[in-house]
mmCIF file of C-alpha atoms and ligand atoms in Angstrom:
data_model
loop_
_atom_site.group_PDB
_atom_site.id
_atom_site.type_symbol
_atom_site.label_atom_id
_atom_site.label_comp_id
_atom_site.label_asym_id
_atom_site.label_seq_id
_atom_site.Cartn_x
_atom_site.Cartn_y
_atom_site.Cartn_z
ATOM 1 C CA UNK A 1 8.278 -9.722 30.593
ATOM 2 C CA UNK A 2 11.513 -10.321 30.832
ATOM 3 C CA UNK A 3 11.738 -13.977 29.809
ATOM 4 C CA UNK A 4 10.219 -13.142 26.802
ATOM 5 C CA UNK A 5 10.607 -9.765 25.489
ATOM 6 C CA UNK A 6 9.384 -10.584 21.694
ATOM 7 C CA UNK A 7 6.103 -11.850 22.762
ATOM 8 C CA UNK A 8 4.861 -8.422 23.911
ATOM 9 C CA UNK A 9 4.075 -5.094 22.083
ATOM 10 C CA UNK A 10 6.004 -2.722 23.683
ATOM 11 C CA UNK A 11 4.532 0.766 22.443
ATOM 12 C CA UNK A 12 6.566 2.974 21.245
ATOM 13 C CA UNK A 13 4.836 6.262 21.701
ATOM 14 C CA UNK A 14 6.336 7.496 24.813
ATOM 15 C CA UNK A 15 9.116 4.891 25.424
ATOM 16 C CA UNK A 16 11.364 7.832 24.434
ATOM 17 C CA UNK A 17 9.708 9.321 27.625
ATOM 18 C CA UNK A 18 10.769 6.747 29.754
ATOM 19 C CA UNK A 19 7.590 5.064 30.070
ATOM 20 C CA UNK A 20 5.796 2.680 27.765
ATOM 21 C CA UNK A 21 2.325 0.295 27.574
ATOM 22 C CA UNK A 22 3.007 -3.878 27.261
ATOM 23 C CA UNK A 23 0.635 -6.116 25.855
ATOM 24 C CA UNK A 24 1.129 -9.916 25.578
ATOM 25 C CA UNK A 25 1.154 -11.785 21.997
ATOM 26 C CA UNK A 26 -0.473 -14.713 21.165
ATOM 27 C CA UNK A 27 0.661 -14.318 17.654
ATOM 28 C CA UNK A 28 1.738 -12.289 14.835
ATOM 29 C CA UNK A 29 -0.830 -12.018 12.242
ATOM 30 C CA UNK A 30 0.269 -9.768 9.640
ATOM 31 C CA UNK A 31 3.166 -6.995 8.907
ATOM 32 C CA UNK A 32 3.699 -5.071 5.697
ATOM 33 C CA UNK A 33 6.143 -1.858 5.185
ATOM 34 C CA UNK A 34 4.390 0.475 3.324
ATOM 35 C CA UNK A 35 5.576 4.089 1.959
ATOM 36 C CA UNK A 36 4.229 5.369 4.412
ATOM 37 C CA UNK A 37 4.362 2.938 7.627
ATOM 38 C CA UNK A 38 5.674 -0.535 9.324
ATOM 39 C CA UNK A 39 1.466 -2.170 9.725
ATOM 40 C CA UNK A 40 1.478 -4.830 12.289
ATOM 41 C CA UNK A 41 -1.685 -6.897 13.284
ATOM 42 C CA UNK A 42 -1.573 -9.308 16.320
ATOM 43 C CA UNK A 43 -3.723 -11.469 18.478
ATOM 44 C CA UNK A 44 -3.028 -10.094 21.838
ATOM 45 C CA UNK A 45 -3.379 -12.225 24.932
ATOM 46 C CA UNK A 46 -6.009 -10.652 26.743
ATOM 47 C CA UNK A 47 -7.377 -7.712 24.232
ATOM 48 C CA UNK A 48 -8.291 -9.430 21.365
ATOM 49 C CA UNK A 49 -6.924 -8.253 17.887
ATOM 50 C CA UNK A 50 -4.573 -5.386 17.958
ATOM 51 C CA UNK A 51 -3.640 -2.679 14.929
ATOM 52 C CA UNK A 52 -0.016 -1.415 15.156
ATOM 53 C CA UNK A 53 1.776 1.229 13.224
ATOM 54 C CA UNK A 54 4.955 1.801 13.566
ATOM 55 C CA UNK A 55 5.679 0.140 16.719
ATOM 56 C CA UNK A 56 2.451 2.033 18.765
ATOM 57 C CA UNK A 57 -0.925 0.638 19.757
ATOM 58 C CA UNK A 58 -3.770 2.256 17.225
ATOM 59 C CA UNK A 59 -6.712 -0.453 17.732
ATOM 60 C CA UNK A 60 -7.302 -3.182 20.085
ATOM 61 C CA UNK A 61 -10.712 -4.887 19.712
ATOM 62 C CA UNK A 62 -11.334 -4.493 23.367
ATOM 63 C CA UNK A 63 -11.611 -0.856 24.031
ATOM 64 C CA UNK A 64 -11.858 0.698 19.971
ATOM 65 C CA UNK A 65 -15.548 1.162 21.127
ATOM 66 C CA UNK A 66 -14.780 3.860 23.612
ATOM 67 C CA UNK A 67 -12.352 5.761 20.999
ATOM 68 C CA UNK A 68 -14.534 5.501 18.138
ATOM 69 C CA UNK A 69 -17.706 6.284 19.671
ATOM 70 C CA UNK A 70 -16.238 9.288 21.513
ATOM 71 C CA UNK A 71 -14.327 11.067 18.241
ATOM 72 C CA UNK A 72 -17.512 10.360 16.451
ATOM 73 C CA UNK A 73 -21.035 10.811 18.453
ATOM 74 C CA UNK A 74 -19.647 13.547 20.087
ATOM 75 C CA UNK A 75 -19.227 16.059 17.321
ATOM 76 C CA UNK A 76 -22.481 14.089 15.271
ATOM 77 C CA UNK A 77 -24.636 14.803 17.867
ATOM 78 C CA UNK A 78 -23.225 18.638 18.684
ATOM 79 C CA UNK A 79 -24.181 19.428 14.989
ATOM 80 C CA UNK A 80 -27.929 19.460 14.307
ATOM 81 C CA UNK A 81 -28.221 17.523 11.628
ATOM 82 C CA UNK A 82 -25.092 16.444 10.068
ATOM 83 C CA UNK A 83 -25.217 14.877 6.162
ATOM 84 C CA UNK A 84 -21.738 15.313 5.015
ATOM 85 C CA UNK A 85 -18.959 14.363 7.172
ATOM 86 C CA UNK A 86 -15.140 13.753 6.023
ATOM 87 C CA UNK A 87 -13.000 10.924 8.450
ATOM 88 C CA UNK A 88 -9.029 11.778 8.116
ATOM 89 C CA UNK A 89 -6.992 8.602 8.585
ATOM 90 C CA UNK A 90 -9.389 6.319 10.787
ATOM 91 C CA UNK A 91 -8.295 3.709 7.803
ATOM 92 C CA UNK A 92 -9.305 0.627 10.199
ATOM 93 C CA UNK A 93 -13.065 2.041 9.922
ATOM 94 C CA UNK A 94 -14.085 2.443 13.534
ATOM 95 C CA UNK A 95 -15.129 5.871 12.718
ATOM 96 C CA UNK A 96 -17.312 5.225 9.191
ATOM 97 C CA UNK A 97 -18.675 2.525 11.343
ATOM 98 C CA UNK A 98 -19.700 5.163 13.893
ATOM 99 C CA UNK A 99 -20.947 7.971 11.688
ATOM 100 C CA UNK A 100 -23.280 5.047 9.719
ATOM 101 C CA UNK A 101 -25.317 5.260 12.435
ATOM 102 C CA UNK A 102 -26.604 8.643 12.486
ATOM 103 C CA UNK A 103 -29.915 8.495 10.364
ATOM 104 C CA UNK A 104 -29.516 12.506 9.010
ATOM 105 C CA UNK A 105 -25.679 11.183 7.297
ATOM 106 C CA UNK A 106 -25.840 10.469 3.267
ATOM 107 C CA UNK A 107 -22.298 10.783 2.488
ATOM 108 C CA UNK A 108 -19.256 9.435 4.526
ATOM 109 C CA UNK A 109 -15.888 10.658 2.999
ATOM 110 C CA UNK A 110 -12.471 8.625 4.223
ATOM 111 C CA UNK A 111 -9.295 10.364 3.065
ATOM 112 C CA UNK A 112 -6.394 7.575 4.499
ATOM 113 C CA UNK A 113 -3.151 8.025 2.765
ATOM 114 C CA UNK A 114 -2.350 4.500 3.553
ATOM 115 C CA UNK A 115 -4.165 1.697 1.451
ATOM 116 C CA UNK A 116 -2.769 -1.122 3.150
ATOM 117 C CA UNK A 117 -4.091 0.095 6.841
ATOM 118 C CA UNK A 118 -7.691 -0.105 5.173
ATOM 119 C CA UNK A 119 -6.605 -3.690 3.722
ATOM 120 C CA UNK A 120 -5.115 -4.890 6.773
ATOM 121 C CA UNK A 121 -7.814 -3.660 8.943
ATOM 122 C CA UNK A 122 -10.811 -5.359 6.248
ATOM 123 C CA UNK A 123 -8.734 -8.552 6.388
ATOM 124 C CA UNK A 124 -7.958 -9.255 10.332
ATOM 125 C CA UNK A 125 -10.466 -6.831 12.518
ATOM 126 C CA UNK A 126 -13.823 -7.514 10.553
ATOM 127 C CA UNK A 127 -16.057 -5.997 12.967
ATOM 128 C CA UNK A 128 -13.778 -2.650 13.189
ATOM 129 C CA UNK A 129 -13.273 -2.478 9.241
ATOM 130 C CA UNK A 130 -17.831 -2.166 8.891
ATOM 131 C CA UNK A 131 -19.505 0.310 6.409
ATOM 132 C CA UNK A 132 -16.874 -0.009 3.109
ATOM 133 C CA UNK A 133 -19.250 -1.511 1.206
ATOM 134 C CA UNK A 134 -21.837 0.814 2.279
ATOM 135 C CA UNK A 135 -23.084 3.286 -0.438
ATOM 136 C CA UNK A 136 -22.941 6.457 1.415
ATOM 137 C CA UNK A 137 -19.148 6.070 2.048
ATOM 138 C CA UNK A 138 -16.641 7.294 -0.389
ATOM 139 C CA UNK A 139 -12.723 6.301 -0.060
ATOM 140 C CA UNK A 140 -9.879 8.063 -1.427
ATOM 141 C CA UNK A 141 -6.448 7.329 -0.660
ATOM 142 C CA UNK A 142 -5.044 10.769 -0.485
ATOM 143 C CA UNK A 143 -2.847 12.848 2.152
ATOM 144 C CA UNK A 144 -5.467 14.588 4.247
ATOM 145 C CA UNK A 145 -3.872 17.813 4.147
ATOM 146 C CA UNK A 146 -3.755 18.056 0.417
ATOM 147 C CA UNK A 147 -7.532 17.370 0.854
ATOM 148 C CA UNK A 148 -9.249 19.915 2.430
ATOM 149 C CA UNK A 149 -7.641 22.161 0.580
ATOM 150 C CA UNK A 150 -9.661 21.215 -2.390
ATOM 151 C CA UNK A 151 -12.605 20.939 -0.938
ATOM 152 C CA UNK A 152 -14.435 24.891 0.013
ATOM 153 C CA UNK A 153 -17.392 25.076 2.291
ATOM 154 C CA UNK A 154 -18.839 21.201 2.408
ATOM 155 C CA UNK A 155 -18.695 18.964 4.967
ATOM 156 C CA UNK A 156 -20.631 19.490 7.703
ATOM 157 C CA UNK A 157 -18.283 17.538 10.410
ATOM 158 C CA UNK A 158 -14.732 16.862 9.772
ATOM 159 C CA UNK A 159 -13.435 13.856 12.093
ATOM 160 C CA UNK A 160 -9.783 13.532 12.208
ATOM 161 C CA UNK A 161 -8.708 9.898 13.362
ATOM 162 C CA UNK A 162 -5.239 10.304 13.405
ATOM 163 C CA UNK A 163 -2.078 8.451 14.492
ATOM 164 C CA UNK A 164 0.694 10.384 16.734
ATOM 165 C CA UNK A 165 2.122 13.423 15.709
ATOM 166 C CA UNK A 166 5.159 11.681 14.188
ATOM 167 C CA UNK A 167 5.389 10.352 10.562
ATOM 168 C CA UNK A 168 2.450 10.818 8.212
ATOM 169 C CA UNK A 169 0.308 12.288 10.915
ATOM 170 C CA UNK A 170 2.842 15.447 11.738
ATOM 171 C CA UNK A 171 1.421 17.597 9.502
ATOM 172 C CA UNK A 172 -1.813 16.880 11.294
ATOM 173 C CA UNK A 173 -1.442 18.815 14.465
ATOM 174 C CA UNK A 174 -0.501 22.195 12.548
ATOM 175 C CA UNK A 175 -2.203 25.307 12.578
ATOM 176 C CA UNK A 176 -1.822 25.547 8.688
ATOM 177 C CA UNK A 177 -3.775 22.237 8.637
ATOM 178 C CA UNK A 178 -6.598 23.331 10.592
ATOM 179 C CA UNK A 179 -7.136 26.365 9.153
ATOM 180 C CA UNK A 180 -7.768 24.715 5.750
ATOM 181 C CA UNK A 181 -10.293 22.251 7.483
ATOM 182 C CA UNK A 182 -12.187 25.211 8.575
ATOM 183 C CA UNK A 183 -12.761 26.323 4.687
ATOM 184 C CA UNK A 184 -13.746 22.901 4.338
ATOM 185 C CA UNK A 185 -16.258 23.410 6.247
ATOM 186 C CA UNK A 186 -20.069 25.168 5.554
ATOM 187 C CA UNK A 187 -21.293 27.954 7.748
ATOM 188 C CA UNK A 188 -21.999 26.066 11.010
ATOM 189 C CA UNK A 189 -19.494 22.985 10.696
ATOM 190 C CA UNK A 190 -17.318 21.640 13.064
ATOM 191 C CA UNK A 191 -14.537 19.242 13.716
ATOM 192 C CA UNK A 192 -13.328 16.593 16.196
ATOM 193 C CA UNK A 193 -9.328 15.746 15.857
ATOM 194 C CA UNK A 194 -7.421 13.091 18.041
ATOM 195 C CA UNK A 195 -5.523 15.103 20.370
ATOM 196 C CA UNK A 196 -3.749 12.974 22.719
ATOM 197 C CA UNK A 197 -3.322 12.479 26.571
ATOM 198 C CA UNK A 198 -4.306 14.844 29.324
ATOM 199 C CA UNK A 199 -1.810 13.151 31.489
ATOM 200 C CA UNK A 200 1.211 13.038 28.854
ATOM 201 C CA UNK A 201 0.864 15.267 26.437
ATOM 202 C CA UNK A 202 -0.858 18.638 27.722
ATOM 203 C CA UNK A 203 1.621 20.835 25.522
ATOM 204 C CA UNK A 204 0.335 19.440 23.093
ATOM 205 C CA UNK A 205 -3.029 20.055 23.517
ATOM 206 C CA UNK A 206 -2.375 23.476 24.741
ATOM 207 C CA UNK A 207 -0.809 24.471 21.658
ATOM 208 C CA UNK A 208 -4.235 22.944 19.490
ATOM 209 C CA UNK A 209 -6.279 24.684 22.152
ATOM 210 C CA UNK A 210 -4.428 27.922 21.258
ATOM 211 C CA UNK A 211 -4.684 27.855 17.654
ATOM 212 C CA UNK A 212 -7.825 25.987 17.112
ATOM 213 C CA UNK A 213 -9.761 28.710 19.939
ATOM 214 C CA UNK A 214 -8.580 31.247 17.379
ATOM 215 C CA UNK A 215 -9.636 29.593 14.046
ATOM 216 C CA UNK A 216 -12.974 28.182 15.241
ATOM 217 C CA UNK A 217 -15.523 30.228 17.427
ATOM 218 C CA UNK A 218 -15.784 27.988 20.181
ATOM 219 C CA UNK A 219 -12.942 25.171 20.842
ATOM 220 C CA UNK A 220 -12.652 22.762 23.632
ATOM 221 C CA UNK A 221 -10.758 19.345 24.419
ATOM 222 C CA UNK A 222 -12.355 16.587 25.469
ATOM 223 C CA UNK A 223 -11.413 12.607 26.565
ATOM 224 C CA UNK A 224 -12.678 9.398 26.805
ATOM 225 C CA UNK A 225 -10.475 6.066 28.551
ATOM 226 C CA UNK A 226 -9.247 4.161 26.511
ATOM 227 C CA UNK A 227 -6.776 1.488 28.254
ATOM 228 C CA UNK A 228 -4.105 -0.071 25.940
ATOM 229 C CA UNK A 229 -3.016 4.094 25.343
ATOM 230 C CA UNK A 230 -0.898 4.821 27.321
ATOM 231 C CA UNK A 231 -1.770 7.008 30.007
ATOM 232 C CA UNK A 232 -5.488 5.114 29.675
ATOM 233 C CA UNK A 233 -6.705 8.098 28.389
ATOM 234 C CA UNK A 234 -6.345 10.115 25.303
ATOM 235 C CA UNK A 235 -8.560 13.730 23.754
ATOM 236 C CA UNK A 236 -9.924 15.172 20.676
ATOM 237 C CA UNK A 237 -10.050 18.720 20.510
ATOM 238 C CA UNK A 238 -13.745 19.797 19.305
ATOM 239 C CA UNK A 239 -13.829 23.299 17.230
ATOM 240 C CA UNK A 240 -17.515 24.564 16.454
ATOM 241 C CA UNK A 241 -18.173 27.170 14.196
ATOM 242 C CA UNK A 242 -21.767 27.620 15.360
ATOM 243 C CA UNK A 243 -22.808 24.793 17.656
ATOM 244 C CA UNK A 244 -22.086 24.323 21.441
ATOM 245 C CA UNK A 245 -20.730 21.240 22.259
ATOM 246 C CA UNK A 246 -22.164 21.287 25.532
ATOM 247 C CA UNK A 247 -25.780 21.295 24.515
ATOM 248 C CA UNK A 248 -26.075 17.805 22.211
ATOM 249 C CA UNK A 249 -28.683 16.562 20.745
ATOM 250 C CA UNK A 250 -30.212 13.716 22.583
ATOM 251 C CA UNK A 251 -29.144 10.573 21.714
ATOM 252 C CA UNK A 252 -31.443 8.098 19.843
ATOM 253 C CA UNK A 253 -28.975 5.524 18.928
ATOM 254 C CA UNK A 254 -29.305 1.792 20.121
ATOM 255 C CA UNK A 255 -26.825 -0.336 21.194
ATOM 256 C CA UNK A 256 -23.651 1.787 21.971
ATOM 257 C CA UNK A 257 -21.420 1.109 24.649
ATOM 258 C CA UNK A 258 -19.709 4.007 25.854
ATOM 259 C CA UNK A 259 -21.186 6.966 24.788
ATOM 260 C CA UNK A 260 -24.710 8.741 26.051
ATOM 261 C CA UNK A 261 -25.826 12.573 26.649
ATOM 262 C CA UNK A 262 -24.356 12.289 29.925
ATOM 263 C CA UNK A 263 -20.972 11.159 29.228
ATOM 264 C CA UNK A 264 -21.056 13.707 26.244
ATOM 265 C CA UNK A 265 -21.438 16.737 28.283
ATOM 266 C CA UNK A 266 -19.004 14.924 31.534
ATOM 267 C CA UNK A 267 -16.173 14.309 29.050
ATOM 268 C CA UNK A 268 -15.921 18.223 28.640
ATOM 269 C CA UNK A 269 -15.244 18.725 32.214
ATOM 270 C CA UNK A 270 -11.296 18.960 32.791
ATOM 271 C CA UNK A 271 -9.963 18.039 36.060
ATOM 272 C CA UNK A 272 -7.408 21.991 36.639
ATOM 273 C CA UNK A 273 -4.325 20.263 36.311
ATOM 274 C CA UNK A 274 -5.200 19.815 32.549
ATOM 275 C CA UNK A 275 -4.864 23.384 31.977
ATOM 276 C CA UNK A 276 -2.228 24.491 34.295
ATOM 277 C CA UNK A 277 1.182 25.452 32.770
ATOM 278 C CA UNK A 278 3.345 22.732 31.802
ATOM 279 C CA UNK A 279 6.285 22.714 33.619
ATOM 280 C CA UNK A 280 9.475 21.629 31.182
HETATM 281 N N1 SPD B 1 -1.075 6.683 21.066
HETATM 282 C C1 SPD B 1 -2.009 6.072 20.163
HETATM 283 C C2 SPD B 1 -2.988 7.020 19.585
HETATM 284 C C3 SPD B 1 -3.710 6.379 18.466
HETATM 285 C C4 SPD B 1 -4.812 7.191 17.940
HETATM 286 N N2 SPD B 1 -5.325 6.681 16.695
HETATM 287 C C5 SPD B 1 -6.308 5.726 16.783
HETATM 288 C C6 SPD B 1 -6.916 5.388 15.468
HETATM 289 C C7 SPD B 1 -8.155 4.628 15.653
HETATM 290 N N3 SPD B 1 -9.015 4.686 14.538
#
């Protein structure tokens, strides 16, 4: 690494930390500043293509599968019959890609603030950006938390396939912010929101535990792996207003890779160090 220190994304998540995740460049395919974000797109050495903004991993073509399939089947399947669900960032697509796939779903809302992630993503990682065209999807380029303010007592399933909590996505990870998803919501709706590492970030996810246990009647975190994040792991927080996460609906959907009824109801179970006191 040394040699060559441009030709590898250095993410820039937890580098402030003192640690950070490297992955080789074969080239640079694409970079825009927008309003809202610097949008990189590379062809990585070893993981395919890879979606950057500002400076930290978002999407490598290798592993997406395990993100997408977790933040999405896992709350599709908790709800008993979901039609209406609303995607929050997730501008590359993974997620409408993911929710497509549930026979009961007729309408598929994305609310990314950032054009240009949905352009760059259509453009350079084809089989991420899938389902655009499709009719039951809807796309507005809006701030998310202006959204579901608007919006009283529809969606069945809010996903919320965010970035870090840093930039556009702050706002995100506030209580205000959830409690507005919840009116959103109808009368047995739930959400799934990206909610970061076990192993680097349990204050985090302590203080969305906290909040979101109060708003919703039953909230729990959850994880999949997911190797170019660092840590190899990173959560969603599931709130429920009415369904328990822990008793899916089995799974009738060919062809995915990471997620079945077994790894739905295993991904719930927290090793005790997740919920211990963090130390500062
Ligand atoms: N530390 C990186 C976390 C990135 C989470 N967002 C992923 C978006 C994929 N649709």
């Amino acid at each position: 690494m040394t040699e060559n220190q441009e030709h590898w994304i250095k993410d820039h998540w937890d580098e402030p930390k003192g640690r950070t995740l490297c992955v080789k460049i074969k080239d640079h395919l694409h970079s825009v500043r927008t309003d809202f974000q610097q949008i990189d797109v590379y062809e990585t050495e070893c993981f395919g293509r890879a979606l950057v903004l500002d400076g930290v991993i978002n999407v490598t073509e290798f592993d997406e599968f395990a993100y997408h399939e977790m933040i999405v089947h896992v709350p599709l399947h908790t709800h008993p019959a979901p039609r209406r669900v609303l995607i929050i960032g997730g501008g590359d697509g993974g997620s409408i890609r993911e929710a497509l796939k549930h026979p009961t779903v007729e309408e598929v809302h994305l609310c990314e603030i950032d054009r240009e992630v949905i352009e760059a993503c259509k453009q350079y990682m084809p089989s991420v950006a899938v389902g655009f065209d499709d009719k039951r999807v809807s796309v507005f380029c809006r701030d998310g938390a202006e959204f579901v303010k608007e919006r009283k007592g529809y969606y069945d399933v809010i996903i919320v396939d965010s970035s870090d909590p840093w930039g556009p996505a702050t706002v995100l990870f506030q209580q205000a912010f959830y409690q507005d998803m919840a009116g959103c919501l109808n009368d047995t709706g739930l959400i799934a929101t990206q909610s970061e590492s076990m192993f680097f970030d349990r204050s985090t996810i302590h203080t969305l535990l906290a909040f979101g246990q109060e708003i919703f009647a039953i909230g729990r975190y959850y994880y999949t792996l997911v190797p170019t994040y660092p840590s190899g792991t990173i959560g969603f927080f599931l709130g429920s207003k009415k369904s328990d996460p822990l008793q899916p609906r089995l799974c009738h959907i060919e062809g995915l890779r990471y997620y079945n009824t077994a790894v739905h109801r295993t991904a719930f179970s927290l090793p005790p160090f997740v919920m211990q006191p963090v130390k500062s």
